[in-house]
XYZ file of C-alpha atoms in Angstrom:
744
model
C -21.479 12.737 -11.684
C -19.149 10.253 -13.442
C -16.395 9.703 -11.476
C -17.307 10.150 -8.017
C -20.814 8.561 -7.613
C -21.305 6.436 -4.801
C -22.409 3.316 -6.945
C -24.477 2.210 -9.859
C -27.568 3.524 -8.608
C -26.284 6.902 -8.335
C -23.805 6.611 -11.661
C -26.770 5.832 -13.629
C -28.784 9.018 -12.439
C -25.792 11.057 -13.132
C -24.925 9.849 -16.333
C -28.696 10.217 -17.482
C -28.519 13.737 -15.836
C -24.987 14.516 -17.956
C -26.553 13.571 -21.420
C -29.878 14.902 -20.726
C -28.995 18.431 -19.474
C -27.865 20.087 -22.946
C -31.143 18.901 -25.355
C -33.310 19.473 -22.483
C -32.482 22.433 -20.466
C -36.385 23.655 -20.410
C -36.866 20.696 -18.258
C -34.170 21.777 -15.828
C -36.418 23.177 -13.162
C -38.970 20.277 -13.503
C -36.112 17.246 -13.432
C -33.727 18.699 -10.904
C -35.754 18.721 -7.623
C -36.662 14.929 -7.981
C -33.384 13.929 -9.078
C -31.783 15.560 -5.593
C -34.038 13.939 -3.905
C -33.431 10.356 -4.937
C -29.678 11.437 -4.837
C -30.133 12.277 -1.040
C -31.991 8.481 -0.106
C -29.575 6.672 -2.054
C -27.018 8.692 -0.422
C -28.707 7.757 2.808
C -28.836 4.274 1.836
C -24.848 3.955 1.732
C -24.164 5.933 4.763
C -24.773 5.119 8.230
C -28.388 6.072 10.114
C -26.796 9.084 12.017
C -29.415 8.203 15.038
C -28.104 4.720 15.017
C -25.917 3.598 18.176
C -22.291 5.193 18.034
C -20.636 1.929 17.337
C -22.463 1.502 13.836
C -21.496 4.726 12.668
C -18.135 5.674 10.600
C -15.892 6.914 13.295
C -15.423 10.290 12.482
C -19.212 11.229 12.186
C -20.764 12.658 15.410
C -20.063 13.007 18.074
C -16.602 12.341 17.279
C -14.217 14.719 19.221
C -11.157 14.408 17.419
C -9.040 16.443 19.890
C -9.557 13.518 22.607
C -7.469 10.302 22.903
C -8.929 7.746 20.894
C -7.607 4.819 18.988
C -5.815 6.803 15.896
C -8.000 6.953 12.807
C -7.649 8.360 9.304
C -10.757 10.420 8.374
C -11.575 13.027 5.740
C -11.986 16.804 6.295
C -15.709 17.523 5.512
C -16.369 21.053 5.245
C -14.389 24.238 3.997
C -14.831 25.595 7.711
C -12.275 23.083 9.197
C -10.182 23.406 5.929
C -9.996 27.010 6.764
C -9.300 26.780 10.196
C -6.551 24.211 10.184
C -8.478 22.701 12.962
C -6.830 19.235 11.582
C -3.578 19.906 12.808
C -4.865 20.053 16.209
C -6.149 16.735 15.889
C -5.029 13.809 18.702
C -4.919 11.959 15.484
C -2.708 14.106 13.043
C 0.851 12.631 14.544
C -0.443 9.212 13.972
C -1.587 10.137 10.211
C 1.967 11.116 9.137
C 3.798 9.019 6.417
C 6.729 7.473 7.215
C 7.941 6.417 4.054
C 9.463 9.004 1.475
C 9.415 8.831 -2.099
C 12.745 7.134 -3.090
C 14.986 9.575 -4.929
C 14.606 8.066 -8.231
C 10.904 8.684 -8.082
C 10.801 11.684 -6.359
C 11.384 14.000 -9.272
C 9.106 14.563 -12.265
C 7.134 11.990 -13.932
C 8.929 9.703 -16.712
C 8.199 10.970 -20.361
C 6.523 7.980 -21.245
C 2.690 6.509 -21.054
C 2.220 6.195 -17.286
C -0.796 4.387 -15.207
C -2.647 6.232 -12.840
C -4.850 3.876 -10.319
C -7.913 5.652 -8.352
C -8.922 3.170 -5.620
C -12.638 4.279 -5.095
C -13.220 1.361 -2.821
C -16.878 1.503 -1.175
C -16.606 5.227 -0.556
C -13.262 5.182 1.373
C -12.191 4.964 4.479
C -13.020 1.282 5.650
C -10.627 -1.257 7.235
C -7.772 1.313 6.382
C -8.921 3.934 8.464
C -7.021 2.064 11.710
C -3.575 3.609 11.454
C -2.237 1.275 13.853
C -4.231 -1.416 12.351
C -7.193 -3.379 11.792
C -8.590 -7.068 12.870
C -9.561 -8.027 9.430
C -7.469 -10.611 7.650
C -9.593 -10.002 4.754
C -9.301 -6.317 4.094
C -8.944 -5.023 0.321
C -5.233 -4.036 -0.289
C -3.519 -3.400 -3.979
C -0.053 -5.284 -4.303
C 0.939 -4.680 -7.438
C 2.614 -1.167 -7.399
C 4.962 -2.206 -9.849
C 1.998 -1.834 -12.715
C 1.561 1.959 -12.325
C 2.734 5.404 -11.670
C 0.248 7.550 -9.349
C -2.304 6.279 -6.941
C -5.225 8.252 -6.134
C -7.134 8.037 -2.740
C -10.975 8.781 -3.614
C -13.776 9.435 -1.374
C -16.973 11.545 -1.701
C -15.579 13.888 1.427
C -14.230 17.490 0.524
C -10.914 16.548 1.323
C -10.009 13.159 1.134
C -6.638 12.590 3.184
C -5.024 9.590 1.777
C -4.151 7.285 5.260
C -0.926 6.480 5.853
C -1.105 2.947 5.110
C -1.352 3.655 1.578
C 1.186 6.424 1.424
C 3.664 4.076 3.048
C 3.102 1.146 0.537
C 3.138 3.134 -2.548
C 6.124 5.217 -1.620
C 7.957 1.910 -0.980
C 7.487 0.966 -4.506
C 8.247 4.053 -5.944
C 4.414 5.425 -6.612
C 3.060 9.025 -5.755
C -0.222 9.124 -3.929
C -2.725 12.000 -4.374
C -5.514 12.736 -2.240
C -8.904 14.257 -3.647
C -10.546 17.698 -3.687
C -14.250 17.464 -4.738
C -17.568 19.527 -4.633
C -20.715 18.129 -5.721
C -24.295 18.590 -5.397
C -25.966 21.574 -3.582
C -23.318 21.182 -0.757
C -20.545 21.237 -3.522
C -22.188 24.640 -5.311
C -22.135 26.596 -1.651
C -18.821 25.441 -0.964
C -17.462 26.697 -4.736
C -19.241 29.779 -3.907
C -17.390 30.631 -0.974
C -13.859 29.018 -2.286
C -14.612 31.181 -5.460
C -15.615 34.261 -3.974
C -12.509 36.134 -4.743
C -8.802 35.373 -5.684
C -7.573 35.710 -2.220
C -9.788 33.178 -1.191
C -8.681 30.757 -3.944
C -5.415 31.197 -2.875
C -5.893 30.713 0.636
C -7.758 27.367 0.085
C -5.119 26.158 -2.375
C -2.195 26.870 0.491
C -4.382 25.044 3.049
C -4.629 21.937 0.746
C -0.841 22.166 0.197
C -0.111 22.230 3.794
C -1.705 19.194 4.546
C -0.086 17.136 1.430
C 3.108 18.608 2.842
C 2.371 17.358 6.530
C 1.142 14.252 5.972
C 3.736 13.198 3.123
C 1.413 12.440 0.154
C 2.302 13.806 -3.313
C -0.254 16.209 -4.679
C -4.488 16.354 -5.455
C -6.724 15.075 -7.702
C -9.089 18.127 -8.571
C -12.675 17.189 -8.863
C -15.228 19.889 -9.469
C -17.869 18.523 -10.183
C -20.860 21.645 -10.021
C -22.183 24.016 -12.475
C -20.363 27.802 -11.947
C -21.205 31.294 -13.039
C -18.884 32.475 -15.864
C -17.884 34.978 -13.190
C -16.396 31.998 -10.796
C -14.157 30.648 -13.890
C -10.948 33.103 -13.466
C -11.200 32.314 -9.903
C -11.082 28.515 -10.243
C -8.053 28.944 -12.526
C -6.400 30.708 -9.806
C -7.425 27.742 -7.547
C -5.480 25.608 -9.948
C -2.562 27.549 -10.664
C -1.594 28.669 -7.143
C -2.202 24.920 -5.721
C -0.107 23.784 -8.589
C 2.756 26.589 -7.927
C 2.601 25.814 -4.091
C 2.511 22.159 -4.258
C 5.674 22.268 -6.726
C 7.347 24.439 -4.218
C 6.610 22.425 -1.314
C 6.987 19.062 -2.505
C 9.378 19.090 -5.510
C 7.743 16.381 -8.210
C 4.304 16.611 -6.823
C 1.217 16.482 -9.179
C -2.193 18.351 -9.578
C -4.736 16.499 -11.701
C -7.566 18.062 -13.205
C -10.631 15.811 -13.856
C -12.746 16.446 -16.553
C -16.105 17.984 -15.804
C -16.680 21.562 -15.549
C -15.793 23.491 -18.638
C -14.449 26.918 -19.281
C -17.984 28.100 -19.390
C -18.806 27.119 -16.216
C -20.829 24.094 -17.255
C -21.081 20.735 -15.578
C -20.015 18.743 -19.224
C -18.149 16.140 -19.441
C -16.181 16.107 -22.421
C -14.343 12.403 -22.659
C -11.671 14.087 -24.466
C -8.910 17.174 -24.018
C -10.513 19.732 -25.794
C -10.864 23.461 -26.038
C -13.580 23.564 -23.211
C -11.165 22.056 -20.840
C -7.753 22.317 -22.089
C -7.758 26.031 -20.024
C -7.360 24.017 -16.732
C -4.828 21.271 -18.359
C -2.414 24.139 -19.045
C -2.615 25.240 -15.633
C -1.394 21.766 -13.631
C 0.085 18.721 -14.051
C -2.041 16.527 -15.906
C -6.052 15.970 -17.085
C -7.977 12.855 -15.729
C -10.411 12.438 -18.660
C -13.842 11.304 -18.249
C -14.355 7.479 -19.305
C -17.193 7.734 -21.801
C -14.789 8.510 -24.675
C -14.671 6.612 -28.034
C -11.865 4.792 -30.169
C -11.327 8.269 -31.778
C -10.838 10.418 -28.214
C -7.271 9.641 -27.314
C -5.698 10.057 -30.277
C -7.737 13.266 -30.590
C -6.587 14.426 -26.771
C -3.132 13.250 -27.376
C -2.769 15.924 -30.448
C -4.197 18.695 -28.484
C -2.139 18.337 -25.874
C 1.111 18.347 -28.163
C 4.404 17.559 -26.242
C 2.028 17.023 -22.980
C 0.428 13.902 -24.398
C 1.691 11.636 -21.163
C -0.191 14.225 -18.918
C -3.787 13.141 -20.625
C -5.184 10.302 -18.470
C -7.862 8.872 -20.449
C -10.471 6.806 -17.624
C -11.390 3.405 -17.512
C -14.248 1.912 -15.292
C -13.745 -1.296 -13.845
C -17.318 -1.309 -13.347
C -17.676 -0.812 -16.622
C -20.381 2.064 -16.777
C -20.152 3.441 -20.204
C -16.729 2.734 -20.193
C -14.301 1.993 -23.832
C -14.260 -1.923 -23.686
C -16.303 -2.683 -20.943
C -14.132 -2.504 -18.279
C -14.346 -5.607 -15.838
C -12.275 -8.722 -17.222
C -12.129 -6.581 -20.543
C -10.170 -3.686 -18.864
C -7.351 -4.449 -21.060
C -9.197 -3.799 -24.439
C -8.942 -0.215 -23.519
C -5.618 -0.220 -22.554
C -4.684 -1.803 -25.596
C -6.078 1.010 -27.602
C -4.326 3.781 -25.211
C -1.057 1.989 -25.686
C -1.613 1.807 -29.131
C -2.387 5.771 -29.241
C 0.647 6.355 -26.854
C -1.303 8.253 -24.136
C -1.491 7.490 -20.451
C -4.502 5.772 -18.446
C -6.326 6.580 -15.349
C -7.856 3.055 -13.713
C -11.059 3.819 -12.028
C -12.209 1.754 -8.890
C -9.816 -1.568 -9.111
C -11.631 -2.362 -6.038
C -14.267 -3.952 -8.387
C -12.659 -7.514 -7.864
C -12.940 -7.330 -4.262
C -16.850 -5.634 -4.378
C -17.976 -7.894 -6.809
C -16.517 -10.925 -4.896
C -14.842 -12.594 -7.801
C -14.298 -16.376 -8.095
C -12.165 -18.225 -6.737
C -10.763 -16.126 -4.297
C -9.700 -12.518 -3.990
C -6.363 -13.202 -3.952
C -6.553 -15.485 -7.284
C -8.936 -12.642 -9.010
C -6.813 -9.694 -8.044
C -3.642 -11.514 -9.630
C -5.404 -12.603 -12.565
C -7.124 -9.048 -13.115
C -4.038 -7.189 -12.479
C -2.306 -9.826 -14.885
C -4.473 -8.899 -17.557
C -3.399 -5.107 -16.665
C 0.450 -6.416 -17.125
C -0.262 -8.188 -20.182
C -1.658 -5.057 -21.678
C 0.282 -2.111 -20.654
C 3.554 -3.686 -19.103
C 6.112 -3.437 -15.820
C 6.767 0.242 -15.267
C 8.543 0.139 -11.390
C 11.699 -1.633 -11.170
C 13.402 -2.672 -7.461
C 15.740 -3.108 -5.788
C 17.302 0.483 -6.778
C 18.948 1.424 -3.603
C 20.205 -0.459 -0.711
C 19.694 -1.876 1.884
C 16.889 -3.578 0.197
C 14.771 -5.783 2.213
C 11.437 -7.811 1.402
C 9.202 -10.045 3.714
C 6.812 -10.113 1.141
C 4.345 -9.127 3.783
C 0.660 -8.031 1.856
C -0.086 -6.172 4.586
C -2.881 -8.907 6.444
C -2.557 -12.204 7.841
C -3.499 -14.297 10.458
C -0.500 -14.348 12.686
C 2.615 -12.160 13.045
C 6.251 -13.109 13.333
C 9.424 -10.968 14.014
C 12.788 -12.528 13.207
C 10.981 -15.940 13.034
C 9.330 -15.641 16.353
C 5.432 -15.703 15.865
C 4.700 -12.818 18.293
C 0.772 -12.897 17.769
C -1.922 -15.037 16.465
C -4.528 -12.723 16.277
C -5.909 -12.095 12.808
C -4.744 -8.812 11.527
C -4.528 -6.079 8.923
C -2.093 -2.915 8.054
C -1.008 -1.771 4.718
C 1.911 -0.053 6.126
C 3.397 -3.433 6.919
C 3.899 -4.024 3.107
C 7.144 -5.201 2.076
C 8.456 -4.890 -1.689
C 6.017 -7.148 -3.333
C 7.170 -10.397 -5.800
C 5.736 -10.859 -8.816
C 5.155 -14.514 -8.129
C 1.950 -14.279 -9.884
C 3.498 -13.947 -12.980
C 5.335 -17.488 -12.561
C 4.553 -20.173 -15.234
C 5.517 -23.914 -14.605
C 8.093 -25.242 -16.823
C 6.627 -28.510 -18.648
C 8.557 -30.818 -16.687
C 7.525 -29.430 -13.248
C 4.345 -28.963 -11.181
C 5.189 -26.853 -8.479
C 3.079 -23.724 -7.563
C 4.385 -20.329 -5.998
C 2.179 -18.401 -3.821
C 1.993 -16.114 -1.050
C 1.341 -17.749 2.093
C -0.643 -16.541 4.935
C -1.380 -19.674 6.644
C 1.997 -21.144 7.770
C 4.872 -19.940 9.684
C 6.106 -16.456 8.830
C 9.764 -15.181 9.218
C 8.721 -11.779 9.496
C 5.210 -10.105 9.329
C 2.066 -12.522 8.375
C 3.281 -14.342 5.108
C 6.146 -16.121 3.265
C 6.492 -17.787 -0.216
C 5.996 -20.910 -0.624
C 6.548 -23.377 -3.151
C 5.029 -26.745 -3.485
C 3.995 -29.442 -5.561
C 5.972 -32.285 -7.253
C 9.400 -32.120 -9.110
C 10.752 -34.176 -11.635
C 14.388 -35.844 -10.944
C 17.236 -33.490 -12.066
C 15.183 -30.895 -12.919
C 14.517 -27.619 -11.200
C 12.120 -24.284 -11.353
C 12.916 -20.765 -11.406
C 10.536 -18.093 -10.223
C 11.360 -14.245 -10.811
C 10.923 -12.337 -7.791
C 12.335 -9.126 -8.524
C 13.236 -6.636 -11.763
C 15.823 -4.656 -10.594
C 17.864 -1.716 -11.429
C 20.753 -1.718 -8.523
C 24.136 0.028 -9.395
C 26.781 -2.338 -7.366
C 30.072 -0.231 -6.746
C 33.221 -1.842 -4.918
C 32.234 -3.133 -1.894
C 31.129 -6.592 -1.775
C 27.184 -6.687 -1.156
C 25.748 -9.606 1.752
C 22.584 -11.312 0.880
C 20.786 -12.625 3.798
C 17.639 -14.937 3.414
C 15.628 -17.391 5.238
C 13.726 -20.732 4.141
C 12.184 -23.410 5.727
C 12.922 -26.840 3.669
C 10.448 -29.604 3.781
C 11.928 -33.468 3.163
C 14.410 -33.422 0.401
C 13.542 -29.850 -1.071
C 16.485 -27.492 -1.798
C 15.578 -23.461 -2.040
C 18.079 -21.016 -3.036
C 18.430 -17.460 -4.749
C 19.628 -16.639 -8.182
C 20.641 -13.014 -9.202
C 21.007 -11.701 -12.608
C 24.010 -8.937 -13.284
C 24.482 -6.993 -16.387
C 27.435 -4.764 -17.383
C 28.082 -2.879 -20.310
C 31.580 -4.108 -20.475
C 31.269 -7.485 -19.232
C 27.786 -8.650 -20.203
C 25.545 -10.679 -18.337
C 26.254 -12.861 -15.668
C 24.182 -15.127 -13.389
C 24.977 -16.662 -10.066
C 23.203 -19.196 -7.800
C 23.269 -19.050 -4.065
C 22.549 -22.278 -2.647
C 22.473 -23.290 1.367
C 26.210 -24.766 2.673
C 24.543 -27.695 4.685
C 22.466 -28.830 1.409
C 24.594 -31.845 -0.702
C 26.638 -30.528 -3.348
C 26.394 -33.012 -5.445
C 22.791 -32.597 -6.146
C 23.489 -29.420 -7.978
C 25.393 -30.417 -10.677
C 22.769 -29.840 -12.781
C 22.721 -26.306 -12.212
C 26.588 -25.902 -13.153
C 25.686 -25.344 -16.784
C 22.614 -22.890 -16.197
C 24.792 -20.295 -14.056
C 28.423 -18.503 -14.129
C 29.134 -19.067 -10.546
C 27.478 -21.097 -7.623
C 27.906 -19.844 -4.429
C 27.321 -21.875 -1.231
C 25.987 -19.505 1.668
C 26.763 -20.015 5.390
C 24.032 -20.677 8.214
C 23.763 -17.517 10.276
C 21.295 -18.753 12.715
C 18.845 -21.174 13.267
C 15.156 -20.017 14.943
C 13.228 -23.254 16.201
C 9.638 -22.428 16.819
C 7.221 -25.339 18.801
C 4.544 -22.677 17.792
C 5.087 -22.776 13.878
C 6.479 -26.524 13.860
C 8.846 -24.982 11.503
C 12.905 -24.375 11.958
C 13.840 -20.944 9.872
C 17.219 -21.762 8.649
C 18.745 -17.782 7.967
C 21.578 -18.158 5.142
C 23.974 -15.361 4.406
C 26.418 -14.902 1.192
C 28.558 -12.154 -0.375
C 28.874 -11.424 -3.796
C 31.493 -8.612 -5.511
C 30.165 -7.305 -8.959
C 31.843 -3.994 -9.115
C 30.278 -2.095 -12.265
C 27.448 -4.618 -12.707
C 23.894 -3.687 -12.126
C 21.669 -6.272 -10.202
C 18.936 -6.578 -12.607
C 16.900 -9.793 -11.170
C 16.477 -11.820 -8.176
C 14.620 -15.258 -8.424
C 14.017 -18.018 -6.209
C 15.168 -21.484 -7.259
C 14.168 -24.892 -6.234
C 15.102 -28.841 -6.736
C 15.146 -31.989 -4.574
C 18.114 -33.708 -3.165
C 18.989 -37.263 -4.552
C 18.289 -39.614 -1.467
C 17.711 -42.654 -3.448
C 16.274 -45.472 -0.712
C 16.061 -42.565 2.022
C 12.864 -41.891 4.140
C 11.741 -38.763 4.762
C 9.266 -37.417 7.184
C 8.516 -33.781 7.457
C 5.870 -31.465 8.957
C 5.141 -28.144 7.996
C 1.229 -27.535 9.443
C -0.995 -28.969 6.712
C 2.042 -30.271 4.711
C 3.009 -33.708 5.758
C 5.486 -35.749 3.595
C 5.778 -38.895 5.528
C 7.436 -42.322 4.730
C 8.076 -40.600 1.272
C 10.864 -42.069 -1.148
C 11.646 -41.372 -4.749
C 8.761 -41.960 -6.566
C 9.077 -44.688 -9.015
C 7.445 -42.236 -12.095
C 10.634 -40.022 -11.405
C 8.702 -37.187 -9.620
C 9.284 -36.413 -5.974
C 6.892 -34.282 -3.536
C 8.350 -30.450 -2.900
C 7.734 -27.806 -0.224
C 9.860 -25.250 0.746
C 8.960 -21.758 1.888
C 11.144 -18.201 1.504
C 10.555 -16.001 4.864
C 12.699 -12.298 3.566
C 15.463 -11.275 1.740
C 18.095 -8.521 2.893
C 20.850 -7.109 0.901
C 23.306 -4.818 2.161
C 26.726 -3.521 2.142
C 28.837 -4.080 5.425
C 28.608 -0.420 6.307
C 24.800 -0.519 6.107
C 24.448 -3.160 8.927
C 22.200 -1.528 11.460
C 23.860 0.055 14.456
C 21.085 0.688 16.870
C 21.228 3.555 19.387
C 21.494 2.331 23.235
C 18.410 2.219 25.117
C 19.777 6.075 27.120
C 20.093 7.992 23.624
C 16.293 8.028 23.739
C 13.808 10.152 25.668
C 10.661 8.407 26.324
C 7.203 9.566 27.735
C 3.505 8.720 28.479
C 0.753 10.921 27.606
C -2.534 11.050 28.188
C -2.492 8.218 30.572
C -6.136 7.104 31.409
C -7.072 4.590 34.079
C -10.630 2.585 34.399
C -11.703 -0.267 37.203
C -12.892 -3.061 34.871
C -13.338 -5.068 37.684
C -12.518 -5.538 41.730
C -9.243 -7.645 40.077
C -8.616 -5.803 37.135
C -7.950 -2.381 35.827
C -7.635 -1.062 32.364
C -4.972 1.801 30.945
C -4.961 3.822 27.864
C -1.765 6.224 27.088
C -0.019 7.719 24.219
C 3.356 6.531 24.038
C 6.074 8.896 22.294
C 9.679 8.471 21.763
C 12.585 10.697 20.303
C 16.502 10.370 20.010
C 18.297 12.747 22.081
C 20.438 13.566 18.630
C 20.262 12.264 15.502
C 17.508 11.269 13.466
C 15.452 8.350 12.750
C 15.145 8.175 8.766
C 17.437 4.723 9.024
C 14.518 2.853 10.733
C 11.744 1.096 9.161
C 9.450 0.489 11.789
C 9.091 0.010 15.799
C 7.488 -3.261 17.574
C 5.950 -2.252 20.898
C 5.894 -4.656 23.413
C 4.509 -4.461 27.204
C 5.856 -6.345 30.391
C 3.515 -6.376 33.278
C 5.973 -6.259 36.281
C 4.370 -7.383 39.771
C 6.197 -7.955 43.225
C 5.751 -10.864 45.379
C 5.069 -11.201 49.213
C 9.150 -10.912 49.651
C 9.059 -7.947 47.511
C 11.178 -9.592 44.906
C 10.488 -8.236 41.360
C 8.491 -10.485 38.814
C 9.542 -9.998 35.181
C 6.921 -11.436 32.971
C 7.424 -12.361 29.336
C 6.692 -9.132 27.255
C 3.755 -8.999 25.150
C 3.677 -8.042 21.748
C 1.351 -4.960 21.397
C 1.700 -3.698 17.746
C 3.553 -1.818 15.170
C 4.206 1.991 15.290
C 5.504 3.469 11.719
C 6.007 7.065 13.590
C 7.564 8.245 17.000
C 4.422 7.449 18.752
C 1.865 4.879 19.735
C -1.773 4.350 21.156
C -2.377 2.056 24.150
C -6.004 1.431 24.095
C -7.523 -0.227 27.260
C -4.746 -2.461 28.154
C -5.721 -4.956 30.918
C -3.644 -4.845 34.026
C -4.438 -7.231 36.974
C -4.214 -7.297 40.214
C -0.953 -7.373 42.028
C 0.780 -5.584 39.102
C 2.411 -2.729 40.405
C 4.356 -1.437 36.736
C 4.241 -1.495 33.154
C 7.149 -1.350 31.053
C 6.403 -0.328 27.452
C 9.281 -1.709 25.023
C 10.020 0.148 21.896
C 12.026 -2.266 19.473
C 13.526 -0.204 16.661
C 13.924 -2.172 13.137
C 16.313 -0.975 10.587
C 15.698 -0.448 6.691
C 17.744 -3.828 6.451
C 14.933 -5.932 8.388
C 16.989 -6.218 11.508
C 15.532 -5.352 14.890
C 17.051 -4.240 18.277
C 17.778 -6.717 20.935
C 14.495 -6.361 23.527
C 16.888 -6.324 26.749
C 18.973 -3.345 24.842
C 15.535 -1.272 23.547
C 14.600 1.971 25.067
C 11.532 1.621 27.314
C 8.927 3.883 29.164
C 8.116 2.708 32.679
C 4.165 3.341 34.009
C 3.734 2.765 37.730
C -0.079 1.115 37.902
C -2.524 3.954 39.778
C -3.126 2.917 42.987
C -0.285 0.268 43.735
C-alpha cells in the first residue's frame, strides 16, 4: 500500500506490487506469498516482540486488560469483533479519552469554499508519547504547533480503528482544526475483515454506526477510510453502502463532520491507486466529503481531478508524502514545490507524515527545523486560521511539553513532561524577521521561568537606542461590542528592557487604529519615539507581582482596558524597547541571562532581554466566578493500597467530581494537588504543603502509586478549577476528596 506503509522498506515493496500487478497478473500466484512473508518480517521488526517483557510492549498489547484500573492510555481498536461489541465503552480508559475542547462555532460547520490543507500525521506508526492521556515524561516528545496552516488533521496508524488521542483533538480544536480518525483494512487480515464487514448492507450499516458512535462519544470530527485490499466485485455495492451510511450518520450526529475516502480500491474492486480523481474512484467520492488522492501524481493530474470534481474541486486533496517516496517535487525540504503547483491549480492538498522532520533528526534541532519546514508551507500555501475570534481569549504559548510546570507564576513541578492537551493558542513568532536596526531574537523559552505551563516567549539580544521591535503574535478576527475589553499580560523585564503589547483594530467606517499598551512603572519619557507609530498609548496598571526564588524571576502582571465598539481586533504584537538611563548601572539575572555592570554601550546598542508569560483578553462579564467547594460532589473509586515497606505505602485511585447543578463548559482544565495529613503525639493535625500531581482535562483523574509515608492518616486531594480566561480558583476554596489512610 502507498498511504499506510510502516516505513520505507514496506513502502518500496508496496509501490512495486502496485506497479507490477496490472502487467504481470500471470505472476500473481508466484509473487504474492513471498511478498506477504517479507511484509510480516518487516512488520515484526517494527513491532515489539510479543514474548518480550511487558514493559517493552505497547501498553495495549496482551496481557493488557482494558477493564482493569491503570494509568489512563489511548489505544486503537484492533479487531472487528471489538468494534461490533462496543467493548471500548466498557473500558476503564474510555472516560479519560473524551476530548474536552469542542470546535469553536466558527469552525464547527462545513469547511470554507477555498483550497484547504489536510495533514495526516503518521508518526512512527502512531500511539507514541501521546498515549499517556494525563501526560508523559518526555520533554522532547513530538508535537505540532503550526495549526494556523491547516483545516483538517488526521491521526493515522495501521490498526483497524485508529482513535485519535484526546491531546491531539484538544490542541487542534483549540485552533479551529477538525480531527479525523482512521479506518483501515490491509493485507490478509484486511481481506478477512472486509469479507465480514461487506457481507451484507445490514452489516455495512452496523459497522458504520459503530464508527459514528465512537467519534461522537470521543469528540472528534470524522474518518479517513483507507481500504487497501482487493475486493470481489459483488462487495462493491456494500462498500458504497458503508461509505454512504457512515457519511449520513456522521453528519447527523456531528454537524460539519467529514468522511474522506482514500484513493486505493476502485469501483471494480481492484487495489489500484489512480493518483487522480477519475471514473474509477469518483463513485466513492460522490458518497462522502472528499478524496485523499494517492501521491504519485504528475503535474497534469491536479487540474484533471479538479475538472472531474466540478463544483467540488476543493474536496479533492492531492497527497504529498513528506518522506519523498515517489511524490511530486520530492517532499522533504521541497514539499512546497508540490504545494505551489496545487495552489496554482486551486485544489486542496493532503500532507502525509510531517513527522519526517523529527524522525530523520533534521538539524540543528527539532524546534528550529520544525519551524523552518512549516515556514515553507506558510510561504507557499498561506495562513488558513485566525485567532482570537471569540472571548475570552487566553494563551500561555505552551507547546505541550517542557522541563517544569507553573501555575499563575508559581512553579509547582520541576520534572520533564509532555501533554499536547496543554497547548495554548500558538503564536506566530517563527515568522518574525528583525528590522535592520535590531539584533533581537524571539523564541519559545522552555528552560527559564514560565508564568503558566512550561514555556514563555523570550526576546533577547541587543537593541539600538531610540529604536524598538514588534513581533506579530496573532492574526485576529474578533468583533468588539460595547463592553470594554480587559487585557492582562505577564512580563519579566531584565535590566533596562521594556516589553508591551500593541493591538491592531479595523473598522469599515473608522478605518484602522493601532494602540500600544505599556507598563505604567516604566519611564514614560522613554516611549516618545513610539508616539508617531501608534494612534494611542495606554499605560497598564500592575495587577499583582509574584516573586519566585525558584525561578529567580519576578512576574509582573499588567492590566489595561480598551473600548473599541464596532471595531475588529485584527492583530496582537509584542513590542520591545530599552529605557534610557544614561550613566546608570544595571544588574539583573534571569537564569542563563546575566546583565552585570552593564551601561548604555558606546556604539549605541544596549543589551535587551524580556519575557512574556501569558495574554488574557476578556470582558468584565467574563471574569470567572468559581462555584464554591460545596457545589461539587467528589468521590474516590477503584482505591487500591500496596505496602512498599514497613514505613511506606502506596495508593492508586480514580478521583471523580461533578457539579451538583450547572455545567463545566467554562472550565479549561483542573489542577490536581494532594495534601498528606498527619497527627503528632498531641493529636494536632499537621497540613503539609500541597503537592502538585497533574492536570485533568475531564472531570476525572487517576492517581497511580502515590507514596504515603508512615504517620500520614489521610490524604486530601484538591481539585483546582481553571477558567477559559486562565484564572485559577484559590486552593483553599477548591473542592477536595479526603481519603483515610488504610490501617491508620
